[in-house]
PDB file of C-alpha atoms in Angstrom:
ATOM      1  CA  GLN A   1      26.573  70.679  40.087  1.00  0.00           C
ATOM      2  CA  TRP A   2      25.421  67.946  37.742  1.00  0.00           C
ATOM      3  CA  GLN A   3      22.518  66.018  39.214  1.00  0.00           C
ATOM      4  CA  LEU A   4      19.635  63.679  38.469  1.00  0.00           C
ATOM      5  CA  THR A   5      16.058  64.224  39.582  1.00  0.00           C
ATOM      6  CA  ASP A   6      13.726  61.262  39.459  1.00  0.00           C
ATOM      7  CA  THR A   7       9.985  61.736  39.739  1.00  0.00           C
ATOM      8  CA  GLY A   8       6.705  60.047  38.909  1.00  0.00           C
ATOM      9  CA  GLY A   9       6.252  57.554  41.697  1.00  0.00           C
ATOM     10  CA  GLY A  10       3.002  57.031  43.510  1.00  0.00           C
ATOM     11  CA  LEU A  11       0.376  54.591  44.703  1.00  0.00           C
ATOM     12  CA  VAL A  12      -1.280  52.372  42.118  1.00  0.00           C
ATOM     13  CA  GLN A  13      -3.417  49.255  42.177  1.00  0.00           C
ATOM     14  CA  ALA A  14      -2.124  45.954  40.877  1.00  0.00           C
ATOM     15  CA  GLY A  15      -2.368  45.853  37.111  1.00  0.00           C
ATOM     16  CA  GLY A  16      -1.953  49.601  36.829  1.00  0.00           C
ATOM     17  CA  SER A  17       0.738  51.722  35.217  1.00  0.00           C
ATOM     18  CA  LEU A  18       3.159  54.497  36.137  1.00  0.00           C
ATOM     19  CA  ARG A  19       5.797  56.410  34.218  1.00  0.00           C
ATOM     20  CA  LEU A  20       8.941  57.518  36.004  1.00  0.00           C
ATOM     21  CA  SER A  21      11.098  60.380  34.760  1.00  0.00           C
ATOM     22  CA  CYS A  22      14.784  61.047  35.345  1.00  0.00           C
ATOM     23  CA  ALA A  23      15.849  64.556  34.412  1.00  0.00           C
ATOM     24  CA  ALA A  24      19.515  65.502  34.236  1.00  0.00           C
ATOM     25  CA  SER A  25      20.627  69.014  35.073  1.00  0.00           C
ATOM     26  CA  GLY A  26      23.130  68.932  32.242  1.00  0.00           C
ATOM     27  CA  ARG A  27      23.868  67.211  28.983  1.00  0.00           C
ATOM     28  CA  ILE A  28      23.947  63.421  28.854  1.00  0.00           C
ATOM     29  CA  TYR A  29      26.622  62.264  26.441  1.00  0.00           C
ATOM     30  CA  SER A  30      26.028  59.526  23.917  1.00  0.00           C
ATOM     31  CA  SER A  31      28.496  57.207  25.624  1.00  0.00           C
ATOM     32  CA  SER A  32      26.585  57.369  28.899  1.00  0.00           C
ATOM     33  CA  VAL A  33      24.375  54.636  30.256  1.00  0.00           C
ATOM     34  CA  MET A  34      21.239  55.606  32.115  1.00  0.00           C
ATOM     35  CA  ALA A  35      19.682  53.002  34.361  1.00  0.00           C
ATOM     36  CA  TRP A  36      16.898  52.378  36.814  1.00  0.00           C
ATOM     37  CA  PHE A  37      17.355  50.445  40.040  1.00  0.00           C
ATOM     38  CA  ARG A  38      14.934  49.748  42.845  1.00  0.00           C
ATOM     39  CA  GLN A  39      15.210  48.958  46.504  1.00  0.00           C
ATOM     40  CA  ALA A  40      12.509  47.446  48.676  1.00  0.00           C
ATOM     41  CA  PRO A  41      12.653  47.617  52.489  1.00  0.00           C
ATOM     42  CA  GLY A  42      15.168  45.176  53.873  1.00  0.00           C
ATOM     43  CA  LYS A  43      16.459  44.215  50.436  1.00  0.00           C
ATOM     44  CA  GLU A  44      19.478  45.116  48.366  1.00  0.00           C
ATOM     45  CA  ARG A  45      19.272  47.577  45.514  1.00  0.00           C
ATOM     46  CA  GLU A  46      18.440  45.661  42.349  1.00  0.00           C
ATOM     47  CA  PHE A  47      18.782  46.408  38.663  1.00  0.00           C
ATOM     48  CA  VAL A  48      15.643  47.148  36.656  1.00  0.00           C
ATOM     49  CA  ALA A  49      16.648  48.492  33.230  1.00  0.00           C
ATOM     50  CA  ALA A  50      19.372  50.385  31.396  1.00  0.00           C
ATOM     51  CA  ILE A  51      19.797  52.250  28.122  1.00  0.00           C
ATOM     52  CA  ARG A  52      22.883  53.331  26.204  1.00  0.00           C
ATOM     53  CA  TRP A  53      22.151  56.967  25.558  1.00  0.00           C
ATOM     54  CA  GLY A  54      23.466  57.359  22.040  1.00  0.00           C
ATOM     55  CA  VAL A  55      22.371  54.157  20.266  1.00  0.00           C
ATOM     56  CA  GLY A  56      19.396  53.346  22.472  1.00  0.00           C
ATOM     57  CA  ARG A  57      20.456  49.798  23.282  1.00  0.00           C
ATOM     58  CA  THR A  58      18.450  48.498  26.243  1.00  0.00           C
ATOM     59  CA  MET A  59      18.772  45.838  28.912  1.00  0.00           C
ATOM     60  CA  TYR A  60      16.161  44.603  31.388  1.00  0.00           C
ATOM     61  CA  ALA A  61      15.952  42.477  34.493  1.00  0.00           C
ATOM     62  CA  ASP A  62      14.070  39.249  33.834  1.00  0.00           C
ATOM     63  CA  SER A  63      11.459  40.231  36.411  1.00  0.00           C
ATOM     64  CA  VAL A  64      10.328  43.265  34.395  1.00  0.00           C
ATOM     65  CA  LYS A  65      10.788  42.123  30.789  1.00  0.00           C
ATOM     66  CA  GLY A  66       7.648  42.637  28.774  1.00  0.00           C
ATOM     67  CA  ARG A  67       6.147  44.962  31.413  1.00  0.00           C
ATOM     68  CA  PHE A  68       8.620  47.847  31.744  1.00  0.00           C
ATOM     69  CA  THR A  69      10.125  49.989  28.981  1.00  0.00           C
ATOM     70  CA  ILE A  70      13.089  52.312  29.351  1.00  0.00           C
ATOM     71  CA  SER A  71      13.425  55.189  26.898  1.00  0.00           C
ATOM     72  CA  ARG A  72      15.101  58.559  26.546  1.00  0.00           C
ATOM     73  CA  VAL A  73      14.587  61.949  24.943  1.00  0.00           C
ATOM     74  CA  GLY A  74      18.003  63.328  24.159  1.00  0.00           C
ATOM     75  CA  ALA A  75      16.924  66.905  23.647  1.00  0.00           C
ATOM     76  CA  GLU A  76      15.386  66.911  27.114  1.00  0.00           C
ATOM     77  CA  ASN A  77      18.252  65.029  28.803  1.00  0.00           C
ATOM     78  CA  THR A  78      15.547  62.891  30.354  1.00  0.00           C
ATOM     79  CA  ALA A  79      15.154  59.141  30.713  1.00  0.00           C
ATOM     80  CA  TYR A  80      11.838  57.433  31.319  1.00  0.00           C
ATOM     81  CA  LEU A  81      10.644  54.148  32.751  1.00  0.00           C
ATOM     82  CA  GLN A  82       7.170  53.123  31.630  1.00  0.00           C
ATOM     83  CA  MET A  83       5.855  50.501  34.030  1.00  0.00           C
ATOM     84  CA  ASN A  84       2.796  48.463  33.054  1.00  0.00           C
ATOM     85  CA  SER A  85       1.032  45.529  34.701  1.00  0.00           C
ATOM     86  CA  LEU A  86       2.452  46.545  38.057  1.00  0.00           C
ATOM     87  CA  GLN A  87       2.383  43.987  40.838  1.00  0.00           C
ATOM     88  CA  PRO A  88       2.777  44.324  44.624  1.00  0.00           C
ATOM     89  CA  GLU A  89       6.293  42.880  44.353  1.00  0.00           C
ATOM     90  CA  ASP A  90       7.261  45.929  42.269  1.00  0.00           C
ATOM     91  CA  THR A  91       6.831  48.111  45.371  1.00  0.00           C
ATOM     92  CA  ALA A  92      10.127  49.855  46.084  1.00  0.00           C
ATOM     93  CA  VAL A  93      11.997  53.122  45.919  1.00  0.00           C
ATOM     94  CA  TYR A  94      13.129  53.564  42.334  1.00  0.00           C
ATOM     95  CA  TYR A  95      16.408  55.322  41.563  1.00  0.00           C
ATOM     96  CA  CYS A  96      17.839  56.497  38.275  1.00  0.00           C
ATOM     97  CA  ALA A  97      21.569  56.431  37.764  1.00  0.00           C
ATOM     98  CA  ARG A  98      24.230  57.436  35.250  1.00  0.00           C
ATOM     99  CA  GLY A  99      27.336  55.515  34.354  1.00  0.00           C
ATOM    100  CA  VAL A 100      29.540  54.593  31.434  1.00  0.00           C
ATOM    101  CA  ASP A 101      29.410  50.801  31.640  1.00  0.00           C
ATOM    102  CA  PHE A 102      26.400  48.832  30.448  1.00  0.00           C
ATOM    103  CA  ALA A 103      26.082  47.051  33.765  1.00  0.00           C
ATOM    104  CA  SER A 104      23.412  45.523  35.982  1.00  0.00           C
ATOM    105  CA  ALA A 105      25.317  46.074  39.210  1.00  0.00           C
ATOM    106  CA  PRO A 106      25.007  49.389  41.107  1.00  0.00           C
ATOM    107  CA  SER A 107      28.720  49.952  41.657  1.00  0.00           C
ATOM    108  CA  PRO A 108      29.669  51.197  38.151  1.00  0.00           C
ATOM    109  CA  TYR A 109      27.094  53.978  38.291  1.00  0.00           C
ATOM    110  CA  ARG A 110      28.478  57.231  39.661  1.00  0.00           C
ATOM    111  CA  ASP A 111      25.518  59.603  39.716  1.00  0.00           C
ATOM    112  CA  TRP A 112      22.207  58.823  41.389  1.00  0.00           C
ATOM    113  CA  GLY A 113      18.822  60.441  41.746  1.00  0.00           C
ATOM    114  CA  GLN A 114      17.192  60.864  45.123  1.00  0.00           C
ATOM    115  CA  GLY A 115      14.649  58.113  44.529  1.00  0.00           C
ATOM    116  CA  THR A 116      10.901  58.028  44.022  1.00  0.00           C
ATOM    117  CA  GLN A 117       8.535  55.715  45.891  1.00  0.00           C
ATOM    118  CA  VAL A 118       6.360  53.285  43.950  1.00  0.00           C
ATOM    119  CA  THR A 119       3.702  51.434  45.922  1.00  0.00           C
ATOM    120  CA  VAL A 120       1.484  48.817  44.317  1.00  0.00           C
ATOM    121  CA  SER A 121      -1.551  47.692  46.283  1.00  0.00           C
ATOM    122  CA  SER A 122      -3.150  44.288  45.830  1.00  0.00           C
TER     123      SER A 122
END
């Protein structure tokens, strides 16, 4: 069964950094889009970043531009989210997802990781 495993969350102080990983159990095709979303308690799941697997085109939410970087290593079938200058408002469960549309809404994405908790203390 094809699945995504996201890891790398943890507790960090404001201004710190974390790198999240999203490992696929099988091949990720060049037409796929890999994305990161996050969901804080009591809030809807929100888009963070996305990358078109083959060409590497990226898209970011305004709230993370300049602080977060999405990347991928094709040979490893793994996507990454480097998060710098973390702030308390970045606290959430972070999910990776796979789809075929370069979209910022959750609905087009069909495969999801289990989520990894990121907590930023002030």
